[in-house]
mmCIF file of C-alpha atoms in Angstrom:
data_model
loop_
_atom_site.group_PDB
_atom_site.id
_atom_site.type_symbol
_atom_site.label_atom_id
_atom_site.label_comp_id
_atom_site.label_asym_id
_atom_site.label_seq_id
_atom_site.Cartn_x
_atom_site.Cartn_y
_atom_site.Cartn_z
ATOM 1 C CA UNK A 1 23.571 7.083 -11.761
ATOM 2 C CA UNK A 2 21.682 4.576 -11.566
ATOM 3 C CA UNK A 3 17.880 5.876 -11.162
ATOM 4 C CA UNK A 4 15.292 4.537 -8.386
ATOM 5 C CA UNK A 5 12.791 2.137 -9.535
ATOM 6 C CA UNK A 6 9.497 2.596 -6.676
ATOM 7 C CA UNK A 7 6.780 0.380 -5.813
ATOM 8 C CA UNK A 8 3.246 1.375 -4.681
ATOM 9 C CA UNK A 9 2.744 -0.545 -1.217
ATOM 10 C CA UNK A 10 -0.261 -1.898 -0.651
ATOM 11 C CA UNK A 11 -1.677 -5.778 1.901
ATOM 12 C CA UNK A 12 -1.980 -8.357 0.548
ATOM 13 C CA UNK A 13 -4.187 -10.228 2.147
ATOM 14 C CA UNK A 14 -4.242 -14.397 1.316
ATOM 15 C CA UNK A 15 -6.922 -15.541 4.017
ATOM 16 C CA UNK A 16 -3.804 -17.744 5.303
ATOM 17 C CA UNK A 17 -1.980 -15.720 8.522
ATOM 18 C CA UNK A 18 -2.882 -12.877 6.370
ATOM 19 C CA UNK A 19 -6.763 -12.251 7.106
ATOM 20 C CA UNK A 20 -8.646 -11.175 4.560
ATOM 21 C CA UNK A 21 -10.971 -8.457 7.307
ATOM 22 C CA UNK A 22 -10.615 -8.653 11.078
ATOM 23 C CA UNK A 23 -11.155 -6.134 13.947
ATOM 24 C CA UNK A 24 -9.047 -5.390 16.067
ATOM 25 C CA UNK A 25 -9.568 -3.326 18.947
ATOM 26 C CA UNK A 26 -6.983 -1.344 20.569
ATOM 27 C CA UNK A 27 -6.599 -0.784 24.107
ATOM 28 C CA UNK A 28 -5.978 2.150 25.338
ATOM 29 C CA UNK A 29 -7.788 3.284 22.107
ATOM 30 C CA UNK A 30 -5.740 5.058 18.917
ATOM 31 C CA UNK A 31 -5.273 8.251 18.589
ATOM 32 C CA UNK A 32 -7.131 10.063 15.852
ATOM 33 C CA UNK A 33 -5.507 10.953 12.677
ATOM 34 C CA UNK A 34 -5.564 11.085 8.441
ATOM 35 C CA UNK A 35 -2.821 10.107 7.535
ATOM 36 C CA UNK A 36 -3.999 11.403 3.912
ATOM 37 C CA UNK A 37 -3.645 15.021 5.798
ATOM 38 C CA UNK A 38 -0.593 14.266 7.875
ATOM 39 C CA UNK A 39 1.497 11.920 9.324
ATOM 40 C CA UNK A 40 0.705 10.992 12.971
ATOM 41 C CA UNK A 41 2.082 13.215 16.246
ATOM 42 C CA UNK A 42 4.547 10.757 18.455
ATOM 43 C CA UNK A 43 3.513 12.940 21.633
ATOM 44 C CA UNK A 44 -0.706 11.545 20.939
ATOM 45 C CA UNK A 45 0.232 8.365 21.737
ATOM 46 C CA UNK A 46 0.737 6.151 24.201
ATOM 47 C CA UNK A 47 3.709 4.372 25.198
ATOM 48 C CA UNK A 48 2.493 0.466 24.404
ATOM 49 C CA UNK A 49 -1.397 -0.677 23.082
ATOM 50 C CA UNK A 50 -2.425 -4.200 23.619
ATOM 51 C CA UNK A 51 -4.850 -5.213 20.651
ATOM 52 C CA UNK A 52 -7.460 -8.016 20.554
ATOM 53 C CA UNK A 53 -7.696 -9.469 17.466
ATOM 54 C CA UNK A 54 -10.880 -10.920 15.764
ATOM 55 C CA UNK A 55 -8.923 -13.265 14.105
ATOM 56 C CA UNK A 56 -7.675 -17.394 14.512
ATOM 57 C CA UNK A 57 -3.860 -16.534 12.972
ATOM 58 C CA UNK A 58 -1.541 -14.059 12.454
ATOM 59 C CA UNK A 59 1.257 -14.865 11.054
ATOM 60 C CA UNK A 60 1.541 -11.098 8.826
ATOM 61 C CA UNK A 61 4.836 -9.228 8.597
ATOM 62 C CA UNK A 62 3.508 -5.648 7.172
ATOM 63 C CA UNK A 63 -0.285 -4.763 7.347
ATOM 64 C CA UNK A 64 -0.198 -1.337 5.764
ATOM 65 C CA UNK A 65 -3.549 0.040 6.376
ATOM 66 C CA UNK A 66 -4.244 -1.657 8.913
ATOM 67 C CA UNK A 67 -0.816 -0.152 10.716
ATOM 68 C CA UNK A 68 0.707 -3.306 12.058
ATOM 69 C CA UNK A 69 4.302 -4.562 11.807
ATOM 70 C CA UNK A 70 6.736 -7.534 12.761
ATOM 71 C CA UNK A 71 9.421 -6.081 15.381
ATOM 72 C CA UNK A 72 12.287 -8.257 12.297
ATOM 73 C CA UNK A 73 9.508 -4.965 9.871
ATOM 74 C CA UNK A 74 11.150 -2.146 12.302
ATOM 75 C CA UNK A 75 14.365 -3.968 12.176
ATOM 76 C CA UNK A 76 14.842 -4.339 8.532
ATOM 77 C CA UNK A 77 13.701 -0.782 8.378
ATOM 78 C CA UNK A 78 15.608 0.582 10.118
ATOM 79 C CA UNK A 79 18.556 -1.447 8.578
ATOM 80 C CA UNK A 80 17.034 0.740 5.633
ATOM 81 C CA UNK A 81 16.883 3.993 7.372
ATOM 82 C CA UNK A 82 13.355 4.468 6.303
ATOM 83 C CA UNK A 83 12.195 6.878 8.846
ATOM 84 C CA UNK A 84 8.714 5.667 10.643
ATOM 85 C CA UNK A 85 6.273 6.009 14.086
ATOM 86 C CA UNK A 86 6.184 2.866 16.011
ATOM 87 C CA UNK A 87 4.544 1.653 19.647
ATOM 88 C CA UNK A 88 5.146 -1.791 20.888
ATOM 89 C CA UNK A 89 1.582 -3.978 20.959
ATOM 90 C CA UNK A 90 0.780 -7.233 22.559
ATOM 91 C CA UNK A 91 -2.354 -8.656 20.151
ATOM 92 C CA UNK A 92 -4.398 -11.377 21.376
ATOM 93 C CA UNK A 93 -6.167 -13.752 18.884
ATOM 94 C CA UNK A 94 -9.794 -14.379 19.034
ATOM 95 C CA UNK A 95 -9.242 -17.428 21.576
ATOM 96 C CA UNK A 96 -7.656 -15.438 24.450
ATOM 97 C CA UNK A 97 -2.744 -17.338 22.091
ATOM 98 C CA UNK A 98 -0.601 -14.524 21.588
ATOM 99 C CA UNK A 99 0.671 -15.004 17.753
ATOM 100 C CA UNK A 100 4.044 -16.149 17.109
ATOM 101 C CA UNK A 101 5.720 -12.472 15.942
ATOM 102 C CA UNK A 102 5.675 -9.992 18.353
ATOM 103 C CA UNK A 103 3.876 -7.048 16.838
ATOM 104 C CA UNK A 104 4.242 -3.009 17.012
ATOM 105 C CA UNK A 105 2.241 0.126 15.929
ATOM 106 C CA UNK A 106 3.655 1.036 12.269
ATOM 107 C CA UNK A 107 2.712 4.739 10.426
ATOM 108 C CA UNK A 108 5.653 5.553 7.988
ATOM 109 C CA UNK A 109 6.788 9.265 8.573
ATOM 110 C CA UNK A 110 8.070 10.953 5.812
ATOM 111 C CA UNK A 111 6.181 12.379 3.247
ATOM 112 C CA UNK A 112 7.464 13.431 0.407
ATOM 113 C CA UNK A 113 6.167 15.617 -3.470
ATOM 114 C CA UNK A 114 7.887 13.662 -5.392
ATOM 115 C CA UNK A 115 6.629 14.108 -8.466
ATOM 116 C CA UNK A 116 9.681 15.562 -11.277
ATOM 117 C CA UNK A 117 6.728 18.295 -12.955
ATOM 118 C CA UNK A 118 8.975 18.870 -16.028
ATOM 119 C CA UNK A 119 9.336 15.144 -17.159
ATOM 120 C CA UNK A 120 6.098 14.200 -15.526
ATOM 121 C CA UNK A 121 2.606 12.782 -18.194
ATOM 122 C CA UNK A 122 -0.455 14.387 -16.202
ATOM 123 C CA UNK A 123 -3.286 17.119 -15.884
ATOM 124 C CA UNK A 124 -4.381 19.596 -12.852
ATOM 125 C CA UNK A 125 -7.711 17.856 -11.068
ATOM 126 C CA UNK A 126 -9.204 22.052 -12.216
ATOM 127 C CA UNK A 127 -7.260 25.176 -13.165
ATOM 128 C CA UNK A 128 -7.307 26.911 -10.092
ATOM 129 C CA UNK A 129 -5.946 24.538 -7.929
ATOM 130 C CA UNK A 130 -2.974 26.472 -9.953
ATOM 131 C CA UNK A 131 -3.220 28.483 -8.057
ATOM 132 C CA UNK A 132 -0.380 29.238 -5.021
ATOM 133 C CA UNK A 133 0.106 26.193 -1.992
ATOM 134 C CA UNK A 134 -0.424 29.254 0.413
ATOM 135 C CA UNK A 135 -3.623 30.462 -1.666
ATOM 136 C CA UNK A 136 -5.234 26.620 -1.587
ATOM 137 C CA UNK A 137 -3.629 25.941 1.867
ATOM 138 C CA UNK A 138 -2.308 22.508 0.647
ATOM 139 C CA UNK A 139 0.034 21.564 -2.795
ATOM 140 C CA UNK A 140 -1.974 20.259 -6.559
ATOM 141 C CA UNK A 141 -4.388 17.969 -6.464
ATOM 142 C CA UNK A 142 -4.251 15.973 -10.404
ATOM 143 C CA UNK A 143 -6.846 14.198 -12.193
ATOM 144 C CA UNK A 144 -5.064 12.163 -13.590
ATOM 145 C CA UNK A 145 -0.224 11.012 -13.827
ATOM 146 C CA UNK A 146 -0.393 9.096 -17.230
ATOM 147 C CA UNK A 147 3.554 9.557 -16.709
ATOM 148 C CA UNK A 148 4.629 9.567 -13.494
ATOM 149 C CA UNK A 149 8.595 10.270 -13.396
ATOM 150 C CA UNK A 150 9.825 10.856 -9.611
ATOM 151 C CA UNK A 151 12.847 13.467 -8.579
ATOM 152 C CA UNK A 152 16.727 13.285 -9.181
ATOM 153 C CA UNK A 153 16.629 14.443 -5.104
ATOM 154 C CA UNK A 154 13.507 11.217 -3.935
ATOM 155 C CA UNK A 155 16.159 8.859 -2.363
ATOM 156 C CA UNK A 156 13.832 8.202 0.899
ATOM 157 C CA UNK A 157 12.736 3.908 0.631
ATOM 158 C CA UNK A 158 9.494 4.240 2.599
ATOM 159 C CA UNK A 159 7.827 7.311 1.932
ATOM 160 C CA UNK A 160 4.326 8.347 1.723
ATOM 161 C CA UNK A 161 3.673 10.216 -1.077
ATOM 162 C CA UNK A 162 1.926 13.182 -1.597
ATOM 163 C CA UNK A 163 0.885 13.698 -5.917
ATOM 164 C CA UNK A 164 -0.820 10.196 -5.359
ATOM 165 C CA UNK A 165 -1.930 9.910 -1.606
ATOM 166 C CA UNK A 166 0.513 6.182 -1.281
ATOM 167 C CA UNK A 167 2.479 4.885 0.503
ATOM 168 C CA UNK A 168 5.510 4.098 -2.302
ATOM 169 C CA UNK A 169 8.973 2.023 -1.736
ATOM 170 C CA UNK A 170 11.951 1.764 -3.664
ATOM 171 C CA UNK A 171 13.349 -0.706 -5.503
ATOM 172 C CA UNK A 172 15.873 -1.685 -2.312
ATOM 173 C CA UNK A 173 13.218 -1.846 0.288
ATOM 174 C CA UNK A 174 11.654 -3.960 -2.310
ATOM 175 C CA UNK A 175 13.811 -6.145 -3.144
ATOM 176 C CA UNK A 176 15.108 -6.438 0.983
ATOM 177 C CA UNK A 177 10.957 -7.929 1.664
ATOM 178 C CA UNK A 178 11.469 -10.055 -0.806
ATOM 179 C CA UNK A 179 14.883 -11.483 0.368
ATOM 180 C CA UNK A 180 13.767 -11.840 3.736
ATOM 181 C CA UNK A 181 10.338 -13.863 2.293
ATOM 182 C CA UNK A 182 7.667 -11.153 4.537
ATOM 183 C CA UNK A 183 4.491 -11.259 4.264
ATOM 184 C CA UNK A 184 2.035 -8.278 4.031
ATOM 185 C CA UNK A 185 2.748 -6.459 1.033
ATOM 186 C CA UNK A 186 2.457 -6.659 -3.309
ATOM 187 C CA UNK A 187 4.482 -4.141 -5.632
#
């Protein structure tokens, strides 16, 4: 059995098609949620959104921190059986035109405690955090993780990793993303 390799997923702005920063106005407003605490519930969202993007260009496939994904990226995620929440949106650029790609609100749904504690090298943030999860109300908090070994049972291709509070993808997801020449992510 080959071990899967995993990657932290980060936005990859380049100023050309992938703006470094731009303001988006959502109509209706997106529900308030904190991805670091829990995945948002689908029932809190409208059926569709209109987004005014304060930028002249938008050609990206995934802006993970802005919850924006192209239709093509959703199709890829579905083919990999990645579990996500999506809602169609109509994007209008600053000049009132629409970008060439169609977009969706996009959020990873799967959340995992993925660290193999027996094989990894780490330090807890505070000894008091070693109390049971029921006493604390959450899982362990790590001060540092020097060597992160994933549990064998982690087979998902895209998920939110609870230990490091980041979205993670598999080598399979990364390879497919690169094969399709998608844009918007660093691994």
